[in-house]
Amino acid sequence: MVTIKDVAKKAGVSISTASLVINNKAGVSERLRAKVLAAIEELDYRPNGMARALKSKKSKVLGLIIPDIVNPFFPLVVRGVEAAALRYGYSLILGNTDGKLEEEARYLELFVEKCVDGIIFIPASNFKKNIRTFLRIESPKVVIDRALEGTGLPTVMTDNITGAYLATRHLLANGRRRILFISGPQDLQASQDRYKGYKKALGEFGLDEELVLNGDYTFDSGKRVMEQALKEKLCFDAVFGANDLMALGAMVVLSENKIKIPEDVEVVGYDNILFSSLSKPTLTTVEQPAYQMGYEATRLILRQIYSKKELSECKLLEPKLIVRESSPQQY
Amino acid sequence: MVTIKDVAKKAGVSISTASLVINNKAGVSERLRAKVLAAIEELDYRPNGMARALKSKKSKVLGLIIPDIVNPFFPLVVRGVEAAALRYGYSLILGNTDGKLEEEARYLELFVEKCVDGIIFIPASNFKKNIRTFLRIESPKVVIDRALEGTGLPTVMTDNITGAYLATRHLLANGRRRILFISGPQDLQASQDRYKGYKKALGEFGLDEELVLNGDYTFDSGKRVMEQALKEKLCFDAVFGANDLMALGAMVVLSENKIKIPEDVEVVGYDNILFSSLSKPTLTTVEQPAYQMGYEATRLILRQIYSKKELSECKLLEPKLIVRESSPQQY
DNA sequence: CTGAAAGCGCTAACAC
DNA sequence: GTGTTAGCGCTTTCAG
């Protein structure tokens, strides 16, 4: 391994002069600078990030925890985070938890050991213990997508109540009255908010009978829930899935059972993943700007790192209804 | 920040005793061990990974470069890599390049600075400069999915020739004779192999006229290529996309133009991403065990780390044809 | 401008 | 068994 010492020796200067050149700082004569640069080139020197981090107490690494990398919504978020991070010279340790709380806890610990300069957290649930662990960590923090009530943590999210309201109102305006809501994990604020939006729209149409089944945001849970609904002979003329994956899962089961979409049952999802525009019929959905959410979250982290202040900003992005074949507009 | 020094002081022992306890090593009396453990608990001490890495020259971090996190094939690979990594106490720095060579180069450099203990690389192309940079890096290396001819690098991949051969033969056995092949980036070994498999099958059926258009593995390129094919009034009765995303893109355009699948044109993809089983019609495809590939690659890396030897093993996994509605079996 | 030297938190000889 | 100490590679005072 080539160290700064080797560079200094080769260039015939002291270590500190070499350091100044390496870090592009002023106070070195052109002559020596050139010599050092030449030595670096010749030896193919790369500064040792570990040593730098140890000394400067800045690792230039960010930690990102996501619940499910297989859900196409999250890769987009990751891409946004990464783009912003790389741009500002940070790299990313990825922690995919597959929704498991132990893994989540483990990554949180790991991030502390790895001395990440900031953590972007998309919790898999509202599990108090992990949230508490997270709060205790001193590095800058941002939460994406899931409001952690009352923590004052900087957050980037869309207005889930409005999004779900838009979706439900659309179905109601289409004349549907028995709307089955497939919820996400119940303890997530985002899930609760989408439920609230659903209820709010029902309320406006004078409906108070709700129709709710619980999923967990996976494709399989969407299928499972729909199979259950059919077996129980639930009566419904529309389905609103709390995310596209579940809505897509429900659609598959519906089709298998020769139930026509949208004639017999209209379907709406949430997220606008690529495949919601590819299914047959294409899926009406509520768009969330995933890439942008990741990007903004990272900027929020970076701002905290640079300002050395904890922010408690909440960046609320607007969801947008995208009407497609699974529930064509009738009004 | 709590350091080992604080722990030692609190426990009333020396630093080295504390270190022994922290690292779970023998040679400490039960009495002192308990004291140290108590101190750790009380102070909520976490070892500083930077310092450890600097001293031990092991960062316990792996670097992973993927070309496109939005292609659902890669999240599965990532998940496999991550599962294996976490299991053995490693974390993962993710580098998504969006197919850009500069980003690829940047991540390679970054990994060296970050002192990753190993690199798993899925190159976006056969770009020599980056490959050379990669080869120069001293850490253990593994390549996934893309054979780098003649480098002797340990590799995990499926047999792309066979996979493509299987797909093409299936279409031929179904009676199709004018099969349009939508290739991946031409300079990728994997792409070339899939092309070879396509040619091989054609050859066996005494066909030598090929029908090839170039895509870049993205959904949009699949659409673009198919639009072009239709505009040029190309005559074909089947499409074989070098990955599912492009095949799906082609299907969308086909449908838009009222061309019936599979009646008018049969379609086959490659990868078996989740959504190939959700499209209408569902997409025949060649399965690649993405998760397993990631997992195996990580194990290969880990073995190199532990054995301190460079391996040059090539783990070849078998692809499998999955026949679905877009080209139902007729033979 | 340039160089000597202290020390970041930790591990691992090496003494006792 | 336990403690002392020398670095790992780097940045950063502080003298000169």
XYZ file of C-alpha atoms in Angstrom, chain A residues 72-238:
167
model
C -39.754 -1.063 -7.388
C -40.639 2.046 -5.475
C -37.508 1.798 -3.352
C -34.879 1.314 -6.039
C -35.992 4.662 -7.378
C -35.551 6.219 -3.963
C -32.132 4.610 -3.691
C -31.206 5.989 -7.059
C -32.180 9.470 -5.942
C -30.231 9.186 -2.718
C -27.231 7.856 -4.502
C -27.209 10.473 -7.210
C -27.215 13.240 -4.621
C -24.684 11.491 -2.427
C -22.184 10.794 -5.182
C -22.541 14.327 -6.412
C -21.418 15.664 -3.077
C -18.679 13.136 -2.600
C -20.506 10.755 -0.317
C -20.999 7.073 -0.687
C -23.819 4.949 0.489
C -24.079 1.931 2.723
C -27.284 0.191 1.813
C -29.369 -1.620 4.372
C -32.266 -3.628 3.022
C -34.272 -5.076 5.880
C -36.893 -7.150 4.063
C -39.206 -5.710 6.657
C -37.434 -7.537 9.474
C -37.042 -5.583 12.657
C -33.902 -7.380 13.795
C -32.142 -6.488 10.576
C -33.286 -2.941 10.967
C -31.812 -2.823 14.450
C -28.661 -4.429 13.204
C -28.152 -1.898 10.476
C -28.729 0.949 12.861
C -25.967 -0.398 15.083
C -23.757 -1.052 12.120
C -24.118 2.497 10.930
C -22.893 3.784 14.261
C -19.854 1.535 14.138
C -19.142 2.537 10.583
C -19.327 6.157 11.665
C -21.695 7.181 8.901
C -22.054 10.923 8.609
C -25.815 10.703 8.233
C -28.667 8.229 8.144
C -31.660 8.108 5.858
C -34.248 5.847 7.318
C -37.363 4.348 5.809
C -38.713 2.307 8.714
C -40.494 -0.918 8.007
C -42.867 -0.227 10.836
C -43.489 1.971 13.784
C -41.545 -0.349 16.051
C -40.687 1.792 19.046
C -37.437 0.164 20.023
C -35.784 0.765 16.666
C -37.156 4.278 16.466
C -35.651 4.973 19.865
C -32.315 3.529 18.828
C -32.474 5.690 15.752
C -33.235 8.821 17.724
C -30.332 8.208 20.066
C -27.839 8.216 17.218
C -26.036 11.502 17.019
C -25.476 11.776 13.275
C -27.834 13.814 11.131
C -31.013 11.950 10.342
C -33.801 12.040 7.829
C -36.908 9.924 7.566
C -38.483 9.211 4.215
C -42.068 8.358 3.511
C -43.059 7.617 7.054
C -43.890 10.319 9.512
C -42.648 9.510 12.977
C -45.198 11.444 14.972
C -43.866 13.888 17.458
C -40.182 13.222 16.984
C -39.516 16.456 15.142
C -37.275 14.552 12.786
C -36.680 16.000 9.349
C -38.906 14.138 6.965
C -39.515 13.857 3.266
C -42.862 12.449 2.336
C -45.922 12.875 0.217
C -49.259 13.832 1.623
C -50.675 10.361 2.032
C -54.060 11.495 3.260
C -54.608 13.606 0.183
C -53.257 10.897 -2.116
C -55.594 8.272 -0.755
C -58.441 10.734 -0.704
C -57.890 11.490 -4.392
C -57.855 7.810 -5.247
C -60.968 6.977 -3.288
C -62.881 10.010 -4.461
C -62.095 9.008 -8.000
C -63.685 5.627 -7.480
C -66.675 7.173 -5.769
C -67.111 9.722 -8.544
C -67.092 6.788 -10.916
C -70.170 5.557 -9.143
C -68.563 2.846 -7.054
C -69.854 2.542 -3.549
C -68.337 -0.585 -2.054
C -64.636 0.092 -2.111
C -62.321 -2.496 -0.616
C -59.224 -0.928 0.866
C -56.137 -3.121 1.082
C -54.051 -1.467 3.744
C -50.321 -1.546 4.312
C -48.754 -2.605 7.633
C -51.123 -1.137 10.148
C -48.590 0.403 12.439
C -47.097 2.619 9.773
C -48.123 6.218 9.861
C -48.208 6.260 6.058
C -50.628 3.353 6.076
C -52.807 5.010 8.618
C -52.820 8.191 6.610
C -53.861 6.389 3.469
C -56.641 4.813 5.465
C -57.649 8.257 6.709
C -57.791 9.579 3.172
C -59.954 6.641 2.206
C -62.312 7.287 5.109
C -62.426 10.987 4.401
C -63.589 10.440 0.835
C -66.177 7.892 1.982
C -67.397 10.406 4.520
C -67.854 13.094 1.907
C -70.093 10.775 -0.017
C -72.079 9.995 3.083
C -70.719 6.485 3.360
C -69.642 5.152 6.692
C -69.385 1.469 6.073
C -65.772 0.667 5.478
C -64.324 -2.387 3.822
C -60.727 -2.972 4.897
C -58.320 -5.878 4.670
C -54.723 -5.808 5.781
C -51.748 -6.437 3.554
C -48.081 -5.747 4.047
C -47.165 -3.928 0.834
C -45.886 -7.073 -0.888
C -47.272 -8.422 -4.113
C -48.069 -11.718 -2.463
C -50.047 -10.087 0.289
C -52.182 -8.406 -2.365
C -52.955 -11.781 -3.878
C -53.585 -13.354 -0.508
C -55.953 -10.644 0.597
C -57.933 -10.808 -2.594
C -58.205 -14.579 -2.433
C -59.495 -14.218 1.078
C -61.975 -11.548 0.029
C -63.354 -13.788 -2.684
C -63.530 -16.802 -0.453
C -65.451 -14.805 2.119
C -67.696 -13.619 -0.692
C -67.116 -10.045 0.249
C -69.253 -7.723 -1.786
C -67.286 -4.926 -3.440
C -67.216 -3.060 -6.722
C -63.818 -1.429 -6.418
